[in-house]
Coordinates of C-alpha atoms in Angstrom, one line a residue:
M234 CA -7.8 3.7 5.7
D235 CA -4.2 3.7 7.0
G236 CA -2.8 3.1 3.5
S237 CA -0.4 0.5 5.0
D238 CA -0.3 -1.5 1.8
D239 CA 0.2 1.6 -0.5
Q240 CA 3.9 1.6 -1.1
D241 CA 5.1 -1.9 -0.4
G242 CA 8.3 -0.4 0.9
T243 CA 8.9 1.9 -2.1
P244 CA 8.9 5.7 -2.1
R245 CA 5.5 7.2 -2.8
R246 CA 5.1 8.3 -6.4
R247 CA 3.3 11.3 -7.5
V248 CA 1.1 10.1 -10.3
G249 CA -0.6 13.3 -11.4
R250 CA 2.3 14.5 -13.4
R251 CA 3.9 11.1 -14.1
T252 CA 7.2 11.5 -12.2
W253 CA 7.1 7.9 -11.3
L254 CA 8.7 5.1 -13.2
I255 CA 6.9 1.9 -14.3
G256 CA 8.7 -0.9 -12.7
G257 CA 9.2 -4.2 -14.5
V258 CA 7.3 -3.3 -17.7
A259 CA 10.0 -2.4 -20.2
G260 CA 10.6 -6.0 -21.1
A261 CA 7.1 -7.2 -20.7
V262 CA 5.3 -8.6 -23.7
A263 CA 2.2 -6.6 -24.6
V264 CA -1.0 -8.6 -24.5
G265 CA -4.0 -7.9 -26.8
V266 CA -7.0 -6.1 -25.3
V267 CA -10.6 -6.6 -26.5
V268 CA -11.9 -3.2 -27.6
G269 CA -15.5 -2.1 -27.3
V270 CA -18.4 -2.3 -24.9
L271 CA -18.2 -5.1 -22.4
V272 CA -21.1 -7.5 -22.5
V273 CA -22.2 -9.6 -19.5
G274 CA -25.1 -12.0 -20.0
G275 CA -25.9 -10.5 -23.4
E276 CA -26.4 -6.9 -22.1
P277 CA -23.9 -4.1 -21.8
A278 CA -22.2 -4.1 -18.4
G279 CA -22.5 -1.0 -16.2
V280 CA -20.3 0.5 -13.6
A281 CA -20.8 0.9 -9.9
A282 CA -23.8 3.3 -9.5
P283 CA -23.6 6.6 -7.6
Y284 CA -24.6 6.3 -3.9
A285 CA -25.2 8.4 -0.9
C286 CA -21.8 9.7 0.2
R287 CA -20.2 8.1 3.1
T288 CA -18.5 9.9 6.0
S289 CA -16.7 8.5 9.0
G290 CA -19.3 7.3 11.5
E291 CA -22.2 9.2 10.0
G292 CA -23.1 7.7 6.7
A293 CA -24.4 11.1 5.5
A294 CA -23.4 13.6 3.0
P295 CA -20.0 15.2 3.5
A296 CA -19.9 17.7 6.3
T297 CA -19.1 21.4 5.9
A298 CA -15.8 22.3 7.3
A299 CA -14.6 25.4 9.0
A300 CA -11.3 26.9 8.2
S301 CA -9.6 24.6 10.6
G302 CA -10.8 21.6 8.6
R303 CA -12.9 20.2 11.5
P304 CA -16.4 19.2 10.4
A305 CA -19.2 21.6 11.4
S306 CA -22.7 20.6 12.5
E307 CA -25.0 19.4 9.7
S308 CA -27.6 22.0 8.8
T309 CA -31.2 20.9 8.3
A310 CA -32.4 24.3 7.0
P311 CA -33.6 24.5 3.4
A312 CA -30.8 25.4 1.0
T313 CA -30.8 29.1 0.0
K314 CA -31.3 29.6 -3.7
R315 CA -28.1 30.9 -5.2
P316 CA -28.2 33.9 -7.6
A317 CA -28.2 33.1 -11.3
P318 CA -24.8 32.8 -12.8
K319 CA -23.4 36.0 -14.2
D320 CA -22.5 36.1 -17.9
T321 CA -19.0 37.3 -17.2
A322 CA -16.9 34.1 -17.4
P323 CA -13.8 34.3 -19.6
K324 CA -14.5 33.1 -23.1
D325 CA -12.0 30.2 -22.9
T326 CA -13.4 28.7 -19.7
V327 CA -13.9 25.0 -19.9
P328 CA -17.6 24.1 -19.3
P329 CA -18.0 22.4 -15.9
A330 CA -18.5 18.6 -15.9
D331 CA -22.1 17.5 -15.6
F332 CA -22.0 13.7 -15.9
D333 CA -25.7 13.2 -15.1
G334 CA -27.1 16.2 -17.1
D335 CA -29.0 17.6 -14.1
G336 CA -27.6 21.1 -14.5
N337 CA -25.5 20.8 -11.3
P338 CA -21.7 20.6 -12.0
D339 CA -19.9 17.5 -10.8
L340 CA -16.3 16.8 -9.7
A341 CA -14.0 13.9 -10.7
L342 CA -10.7 13.1 -8.9
G343 CA -8.1 10.7 -10.3
S344 CA -6.3 8.7 -7.6
G345 CA -3.2 6.6 -8.2
G346 CA -3.2 4.7 -5.0
S347 CA -3.9 1.0 -4.3
V348 CA -7.1 -0.9 -5.0
E349 CA -8.2 -4.4 -4.1
G350 CA -5.9 -6.6 -6.2
G351 CA -3.5 -4.0 -7.3
S352 CA -0.8 -1.8 -5.7
G353 CA -1.0 1.4 -7.6
G354 CA -4.0 0.1 -9.6
G355 CA -5.7 3.5 -9.4
S356 CA -9.3 4.7 -9.1
I357 CA -11.6 7.6 -9.9
E358 CA -13.8 9.3 -7.3
V359 CA -16.8 11.3 -8.5
A360 CA -18.8 13.8 -6.4
Y361 CA -22.1 14.8 -8.0
G362 CA -23.4 18.3 -7.3
A363 CA -26.7 18.6 -5.4
G364 CA -27.6 22.1 -6.4
D365 CA -27.5 23.5 -2.9
G366 CA -24.3 25.4 -2.8
T367 CA -21.1 23.4 -2.8
R368 CA -22.7 20.5 -1.0
V369 CA -22.4 17.1 -2.7
G370 CA -25.4 14.8 -3.1
R371 CA -24.0 11.5 -4.4
C372 CA -20.6 9.8 -4.7
Q373 CA -19.1 7.2 -7.0
Y374 CA -16.0 5.1 -6.8
L375 CA -14.7 3.5 -10.0
T376 CA -12.0 1.0 -10.6
Q377 CA -11.1 -1.5 -13.3
D378 CA -12.9 -4.2 -11.3
D379 CA -16.2 -2.7 -12.3
P380 CA -17.8 -5.0 -14.8
G381 CA -18.4 -2.1 -17.2
I382 CA -14.8 -0.8 -17.2
P383 CA -12.3 -2.6 -19.5
G384 CA -9.4 -4.4 -17.8
N385 CA -9.0 -5.6 -14.2
N386 CA -7.3 -4.2 -11.1
R387 CA -3.6 -4.9 -11.3
D388 CA -0.4 -3.5 -9.9
E389 CA 0.8 -0.2 -11.3
A390 CA -2.0 0.2 -13.9
F391 CA -2.6 3.8 -12.6
F392 CA -6.2 3.9 -13.8
G393 CA -7.5 7.4 -13.2
T394 CA -4.4 9.2 -14.4
D395 CA -4.8 12.4 -16.4
V396 CA -8.6 12.5 -16.1
V397 CA -10.3 14.9 -18.5
A398 CA -14.0 15.7 -18.8
R399 CA -15.8 16.6 -22.1
D400 CA -18.9 15.5 -24.1
F401 CA -17.0 13.2 -26.3
D402 CA -20.0 11.6 -28.1
G403 CA -22.1 14.7 -28.4
D404 CA -25.2 13.4 -26.5
G405 CA -25.4 16.3 -24.1
Y406 CA -23.8 14.4 -21.1
T407 CA -20.3 15.0 -20.0
D408 CA -18.0 12.0 -20.4
L409 CA -14.8 11.2 -18.5
A410 CA -11.6 10.0 -20.2
T411 CA -8.6 8.7 -18.4
A412 CA -5.2 7.2 -19.2
V413 CA -4.3 3.7 -18.0
F414 CA -1.2 1.5 -18.3
D415 CA -2.5 -2.1 -18.2
W416 CA 0.4 -3.7 -20.0
K417 CA 0.5 -0.9 -22.5
P418 CA -0.7 2.8 -22.5
S419 CA -4.3 3.3 -23.5
V420 CA -7.4 5.5 -23.0
I421 CA -10.7 4.6 -21.4
I422 CA -13.8 6.7 -21.7
A423 CA -16.6 6.5 -19.1
W424 CA -19.9 7.6 -20.6
G425 CA -22.3 10.1 -19.0
S426 CA -26.0 9.5 -18.7
A427 CA -29.0 10.5 -16.7
D428 CA -27.8 8.2 -14.0
G429 CA -24.3 9.6 -14.1
L430 CA -21.2 7.7 -15.4
A431 CA -22.8 4.4 -16.4
G432 CA -20.4 2.4 -18.7
A433 CA -17.0 2.6 -20.2
T434 CA -15.0 1.6 -23.3
R435 CA -11.4 1.5 -24.3
V436 CA -10.4 3.7 -27.2
P437 CA -8.9 1.8 -30.1
G438 CA -6.0 3.2 -32.1
T439 CA -4.0 4.6 -29.2
D440 CA -0.3 4.5 -29.8
S441 CA 2.9 4.9 -28.0
S442 CA 5.2 8.0 -28.5
H443 CA 7.9 8.0 -31.1
V444 CA 9.6 11.3 -30.3
A445 CA 12.4 11.7 -32.7
W446 CA 15.0 12.9 -30.3
D447 CA 14.3 10.7 -27.3
N448 CA 16.7 8.2 -25.9
D449 CA 14.2 6.4 -23.7
P450 CA 12.3 3.5 -25.3
L451 CA 9.4 3.8 -22.9
L452 CA 7.8 7.2 -22.3
D453 CA 5.0 7.7 -19.9
E454 CA 1.9 8.8 -21.9
Q455 CA -0.1 11.9 -21.2
L456 CA -3.7 12.8 -22.0
A457 CA -5.1 16.2 -22.9
A458 CA -8.5 17.2 -24.2
G459 CA -9.5 20.1 -26.5
D460 CA -10.9 21.0 -29.9
F461 CA -7.6 20.8 -31.8
D462 CA -9.1 20.8 -35.4
G463 CA -11.8 23.4 -35.0
D464 CA -14.8 21.2 -35.8
R465 CA -16.4 22.0 -32.4
H466 CA -16.1 18.4 -31.2
P467 CA -13.7 17.6 -28.3
D468 CA -10.6 15.7 -29.3
L469 CA -8.0 13.8 -27.3
V470 CA -4.2 13.9 -27.6
F471 CA -2.5 10.7 -26.3
G472 CA 0.9 10.1 -27.7
L473 CA 3.2 13.1 -28.3
G474 CA 5.2 12.4 -31.5
S475 CA 2.8 9.6 -32.6
D476 CA 1.2 9.3 -36.1
K477 CA -2.1 8.5 -34.3
G478 CA -1.6 10.7 -31.3
L479 CA -4.6 12.9 -32.1
L480 CA -7.9 11.1 -31.5
K481 CA -10.7 13.1 -33.2
G482 CA -14.2 13.5 -31.9
P483 CA -17.0 12.8 -31.9
F484 CA -16.4 9.3 -30.5
R485 CA -18.7 6.3 -31.0
R486 CA -19.9 4.4 -28.1
D487 CA -17.5 1.5 -28.9
G488 CA -14.7 4.0 -28.3
T489 CA -13.8 4.6 -32.0
P490 CA -12.8 8.2 -32.7
A491 CA -14.0 10.0 -35.9
G492 CA -10.4 9.8 -37.1
T493 CA -6.8 10.0 -36.0
D494 CA -3.9 12.3 -37.0
R495 CA -0.3 13.0 -36.3
V496 CA 1.0 14.9 -33.3
P497 CA 4.4 16.1 -34.2
A498 CA 7.4 15.5 -32.0
P499 CA 8.5 18.9 -30.5
R500 CA 11.7 20.2 -31.9
R501 CA 14.8 19.5 -29.7
P502 CA 15.0 22.7 -27.7
A503 CA 18.8 22.7 -27.5
P504 CA 21.6 20.5 -28.6
E505 CA 22.5 19.5 -25.0
V506 CA 18.9 18.3 -24.3
G507 CA 19.1 14.5 -24.9
N508 CA 15.7 13.1 -24.2
A509 CA 12.0 13.9 -24.7
N510 CA 10.5 12.7 -21.4
Y511 CA 7.6 15.0 -20.7
G512 CA 5.6 15.5 -17.5
D513 CA 2.5 17.3 -18.7
L514 CA 0.3 18.4 -21.6
V515 CA -1.8 21.5 -21.5
A516 CA -4.4 22.6 -24.0
G517 CA -6.0 26.0 -24.8
D518 CA -6.6 28.6 -27.4
L519 CA -3.6 30.9 -27.3
D520 CA -4.2 32.9 -30.5
G521 CA -7.9 33.5 -30.5
D522 CA -8.7 31.5 -33.6
G523 CA -11.3 29.2 -31.8
I524 CA -9.0 26.2 -32.1
D525 CA -7.1 24.8 -29.1
D526 CA -3.3 24.6 -29.1
L527 CA -1.0 22.2 -27.2
V528 CA 1.8 22.9 -24.9
S529 CA 4.1 20.2 -23.6
F530 CA 6.4 20.3 -20.5
H531 CA 9.7 18.3 -20.7
N532 CA 12.0 17.0 -18.0
A533 CA 15.5 17.2 -19.5
D534 CA 17.6 17.7 -16.3
P535 CA 21.1 16.3 -16.8
D536 CA 21.2 15.8 -13.0
P537 CA 17.7 15.5 -11.4
E538 CA 19.3 16.0 -8.0
G539 CA 21.2 19.2 -9.1
P540 CA 20.5 22.7 -7.8
W541 CA 17.4 24.6 -8.7
S542 CA 19.3 27.1 -10.9
E543 CA 20.4 24.2 -13.2
Q544 CA 17.1 22.6 -13.7
V545 CA 16.2 22.2 -17.4
R546 CA 12.4 22.0 -18.1
P547 CA 11.9 22.9 -21.8
V548 CA 8.4 24.0 -22.9
S549 CA 7.2 23.2 -26.4
Y550 CA 4.3 24.8 -28.4
L551 CA 2.1 23.1 -31.1
H552 CA -0.4 25.3 -32.9
G553 CA -3.8 23.5 -33.5
G554 CA -5.5 24.0 -36.9
R555 CA -8.0 22.5 -39.3
D556 CA -5.1 20.9 -41.2
G557 CA -3.4 19.5 -38.2
F558 CA -0.7 20.6 -35.7
T559 CA 2.1 22.9 -36.8
Q560 CA 5.2 24.2 -35.0
P561 CA 5.6 28.0 -35.5
R562 CA 9.1 29.1 -35.5
G563 CA 10.2 31.9 -33.3
V564 CA 8.0 31.0 -30.3
R565 CA 10.3 30.7 -27.3
L566 CA 8.7 29.8 -23.9
P567 CA 10.5 29.9 -20.6
D568 CA 11.4 26.7 -18.8
A569 CA 8.5 25.6 -16.5
G570 CA 7.3 22.7 -14.5
T571 CA 3.7 22.9 -15.7
G572 CA 1.1 25.4 -16.9
A573 CA -2.6 26.2 -17.5
V574 CA -4.4 28.4 -20.0
G575 CA -6.9 31.2 -19.2
D576 CA -7.6 34.8 -20.2
V577 CA -6.2 36.7 -17.2
D578 CA -6.3 40.1 -18.9
G579 CA -9.7 39.8 -20.6
D580 CA -8.5 40.6 -24.1
G581 CA -10.0 37.6 -25.7
F582 CA -6.8 35.6 -26.1
G583 CA -6.0 32.7 -23.8
D584 CA -2.8 33.3 -21.8
L585 CA -0.3 30.6 -20.8
V586 CA 0.3 30.6 -17.0
L587 CA 3.5 28.8 -16.0
T588 CA 5.4 27.7 -12.9
P589 CA 9.0 28.7 -14.0
R590 CA 12.0 26.5 -13.3
G591 CA 15.7 27.0 -13.3
G592 CA 17.9 30.1 -13.8
D593 CA 17.0 33.1 -11.7
A594 CA 13.3 32.0 -11.3
S595 CA 11.8 32.3 -7.8
R596 CA 10.5 29.0 -6.4
S597 CA 7.3 30.8 -5.5
S598 CA 6.7 32.6 -8.8
V599 CA 4.1 32.4 -11.5
T600 CA 4.8 33.6 -15.0
V601 CA 2.1 34.6 -17.6
V602 CA 3.0 34.5 -21.3
Y603 CA 0.2 36.5 -22.8
G604 CA -1.6 35.2 -25.9
S605 CA -2.0 37.2 -29.0
E606 CA -3.1 36.8 -32.7
S607 CA 0.4 35.3 -33.4
G608 CA 0.2 33.0 -30.4
P609 CA 2.0 33.1 -27.0
G610 CA 4.9 35.4 -26.6
G611 CA 5.9 39.1 -26.6
R612 CA 4.5 40.2 -23.3
T613 CA 5.2 38.4 -20.0
T614 CA 4.5 39.0 -16.4
T615 CA 6.0 37.3 -13.3
V616 CA 4.4 37.5 -9.9
D617 CA 6.2 36.3 -6.8
R618 CA 6.4 36.9 -3.1
D619 CA 8.2 40.2 -3.7
T620 CA 5.2 41.5 -5.7
P621 CA 3.2 44.1 -3.7
G622 CA 0.1 42.5 -2.3
V623 CA 1.3 38.9 -2.4
P624 CA 1.4 37.4 1.1
G625 CA 4.0 35.2 2.6
E626 CA 7.8 34.9 2.2
E627 CA 10.0 33.2 -0.3
P628 CA 10.5 29.6 0.9
Q629 CA 14.1 28.9 1.9
D630 CA 14.2 25.3 0.5
E631 CA 13.7 23.8 -2.9
D632 CA 11.0 21.4 -1.8
A633 CA 8.5 24.3 -1.4
A634 CA 8.3 25.2 -5.1
L635 CA 5.0 26.1 -6.7
A636 CA 3.9 23.2 -8.9
P637 CA 0.3 22.5 -9.9
L638 CA -1.8 25.3 -11.4
D639 CA -5.3 26.0 -12.5
V640 CA -7.1 29.0 -14.0
G641 CA -10.7 30.2 -13.6
D642 CA -12.8 33.2 -12.6
V643 CA -13.2 33.0 -8.8
N644 CA -14.3 36.6 -8.1
G645 CA -16.7 36.8 -11.0
D646 CA -15.3 39.9 -12.6
G647 CA -14.8 38.3 -16.0
Y648 CA -11.0 37.8 -15.7
A649 CA -9.4 34.5 -15.2
D650 CA -7.7 34.1 -11.8
V651 CA -4.9 31.7 -10.9
V652 CA -4.2 29.2 -8.1
A653 CA -0.9 27.5 -7.6
G654 CA 0.0 24.9 -5.0
A655 CA 3.2 24.1 -3.2
P656 CA 2.8 20.5 -1.8
R657 CA 5.8 18.7 -0.4
W658 CA 5.1 15.5 -2.3
D659 CA 8.8 14.5 -2.5
I660 CA 9.1 11.8 0.2
Y661 CA 12.7 12.8 0.7
G662 CA 11.8 16.5 0.9
K663 CA 12.1 18.6 4.0
P664 CA 9.1 19.0 6.3
G665 CA 7.4 22.4 6.1
P666 CA 4.4 24.4 5.1
E667 CA 2.1 23.2 2.3
Q668 CA 0.3 26.1 0.7
V669 CA -2.0 27.3 -2.1
L670 CA -1.6 30.8 -3.6
F671 CA -4.5 32.7 -5.2
L672 CA -3.7 35.5 -7.6
A673 CA -6.4 37.6 -9.3
G674 CA -6.5 38.5 -13.0
G675 CA -7.5 42.0 -14.2
P676 CA -7.4 44.4 -17.1
D677 CA -3.6 44.7 -16.7
G678 CA -3.1 41.0 -16.4
L679 CA -2.0 39.0 -13.3
G680 CA -0.9 41.0 -10.2
G681 CA -0.7 41.0 -6.5
A682 CA -3.8 42.9 -5.6
G683 CA -6.3 40.6 -3.9
A684 CA -3.8 37.8 -3.5
R685 CA -4.4 35.2 -0.8
L686 CA -2.4 32.4 0.7
F687 CA -4.0 29.2 2.1
D688 CA -1.9 27.0 4.4
G689 CA -2.7 23.3 4.8
S690 CA -2.4 23.5 8.6
G691 CA -5.5 25.7 8.6
F692 CA -7.5 22.8 7.2
G693 CA -6.3 20.2 9.7
T694 CA -3.6 18.6 7.6
D695 CA -0.3 17.2 8.9
P696 CA 1.6 20.1 10.5
D697 CA 4.9 18.7 9.2
G698 CA 3.8 19.0 5.6
R699 CA 3.3 15.3 4.9
A700 CA -0.3 15.4 3.6
D701 CA 0.7 16.8 0.2
F702 CA -1.9 19.6 0.5
G703 CA -2.1 21.3 -2.9
T704 CA -1.0 18.3 -5.0
S705 CA -4.0 18.9 -7.3
L706 CA -6.0 22.0 -7.8
G707 CA -9.2 22.8 -9.6
L708 CA -11.2 26.0 -10.3
T709 CA -14.8 25.3 -11.4
D710 CA -18.1 26.8 -10.6
L711 CA -19.7 23.9 -8.8
D712 CA -22.7 25.8 -7.4
G713 CA -23.5 27.9 -10.5
D714 CA -23.2 31.3 -8.8
G715 CA -20.8 32.8 -11.3
H716 CA -17.8 32.3 -9.0
A717 CA -15.4 29.4 -9.6
D718 CA -14.9 27.3 -6.5
L719 CA -11.4 26.1 -5.4
V720 CA -10.9 22.3 -5.1
V721 CA -7.7 21.4 -3.2
T722 CA -6.5 17.8 -2.7
A723 CA -4.2 16.3 -0.1
P724 CA -3.6 12.7 -1.2
G725 CA -1.8 11.8 2.0
S726 CA 0.6 8.9 2.4
D727 CA 0.9 5.5 4.0
T728 CA 0.3 7.0 7.4
I729 CA -2.0 10.0 6.6
D730 CA -5.5 9.8 5.1
G731 CA -6.2 11.6 1.8
A732 CA -8.8 14.3 1.6
A733 CA -10.1 17.1 -0.7
W734 CA -11.6 20.5 0.2
V735 CA -14.0 22.7 -1.8
L736 CA -13.6 26.4 -1.0
P737 CA -16.6 28.5 -2.2
G738 CA -15.7 31.2 -4.7
T739 CA -16.7 34.8 -3.7
A740 CA -16.0 38.4 -4.9
E741 CA -13.0 38.4 -2.6
G742 CA -11.6 35.1 -3.8
P743 CA -11.8 31.6 -2.3
A744 CA -13.6 31.6 1.1
T745 CA -12.6 29.7 4.2
E746 CA -16.2 29.5 5.5
G747 CA -18.7 27.0 4.2
V748 CA -15.8 24.7 3.0
V749 CA -16.8 21.1 2.1
R750 CA -14.4 18.4 3.1
L751 CA -14.3 15.0 1.2
S752 CA -12.3 12.3 3.0
A753 CA -11.0 9.2 1.4
D754 CA -13.6 7.2 3.4
T755 CA -16.3 9.2 1.7
F756 CA -15.7 7.1 -1.4
D757 CA -14.0 3.9 -0.3
D758 CA -13.8 2.4 3.2
T759 CA -11.7 -0.7 2.3
E760 CA -9.4 -1.3 5.2
G761 CA -5.7 -1.0 4.5
L762 CA -5.6 0.6 1.1
G763 CA -4.0 4.0 0.4
L764 CA -6.4 5.9 -1.8
L765 CA -4.1 8.9 -2.5
M766 CA -7.2 10.8 -3.4
G767 CA -6.8 13.4 -6.1
G768 CA -3.1 12.5 -6.5
A769 CA -3.5 11.8 -10.2
G770 CA -5.4 15.1 -10.9
I771 CA -8.8 16.8 -11.1
A772 CA -10.8 16.4 -14.3
R773 CA -11.4 19.5 -16.3

């Protein structure tokens, strides 16, 4: 897998947060798509079934890796039974994905690389938990060339972008939703079953954005999942500013949502902000009312190549409710690249964790805007390399800024912890370290005590920082021991293979022993295609 056909001479695009541009589609004529379950020979078509995971030269389950990233010897000893999960997880923790309903959490990675028949066609890689620690029992590789997935592989469809996992039809199995751009933006849901993800349908009624203050006729759509109307059924948001942007659950198996509703266009944050392009949507309950809210992150830089201090990244807040989204006045959030929601101080309110941008913000800082009965705001905390207990030094170049985030309880103390990655995914960026920072939550909120720093070179990635270590991060309890495990992806490039690592969660934070490494060849061994594994995100 040398990825030689990945870029076709163009710079590599980071698809997980949609910083790429869709070439040649603005003037294209949209074609109609048949909605519903695909039928072949009179029976519903399935997708490629899970199989025994491949590894280079072994054909066995993925090897455990030491801290260096080199595979360790396979153990044939019986798996030690893990202790029962502790009932200390933060209240707003997203349930782990379990696509086959066997009680063992599963992992889904979105990848925006090439597929057979499509440069940038995109794929999804699924690792099914085996119930023996963080080891993986089965793997699955999904593309739009599967008979049971709507559409076909094509250039720049980016199937697998913005993957989210919830039980959308209420049958007890986790399902997987993803955004796709095959001639127009839409959503595809792959349905869980006792055999894993076994079929997929396109959701009708999806709509493009109509943000009132934008000056760009084609916005890249984002996908977010949550219970935005408080009926205890997972919903999807797809189309900020659209009259049909809220797709309400439960969904029928033909993809039809229970209803649709408007997602308001965020207010223009300032007169000088001229467009509504947004790079991410984040959902979570920020006021403790049991209903998820929506936070959007916009890219309004007047000069994208300008200095760090002049970056403009407005953050907008929409309050979820039984009567629809509202925009409370008086909520002012700091500029940020992206965010995540988790209860880092254990007060029962979800907190908004941000990677700040512009002004006096440190490039290696994390800011928490604490939730309250009135929503986010009031109290904030910023942690950076100058905070006592935080290892490492402030990076000296702008290409080392913290970007992706995730939140979960790694040390099992009932407080949400934070991980933040600093990949050098800009192909024009300077070479240098690629790192992941772990910060522990506690009764006083986020701080430096117990912080840890993981460098990609310790896992065998490219020493010059070209593997994109830390592009996507996930915190989820894959082995059910009450400690969220850390998943780190390094999508690689046209010359460097992609990979993902699972670091077991412990009382001291993520461990560097017993690490599981998943290579791109674990899922797809097609010669000459760049998988960019995990480059489009990790499903939560």
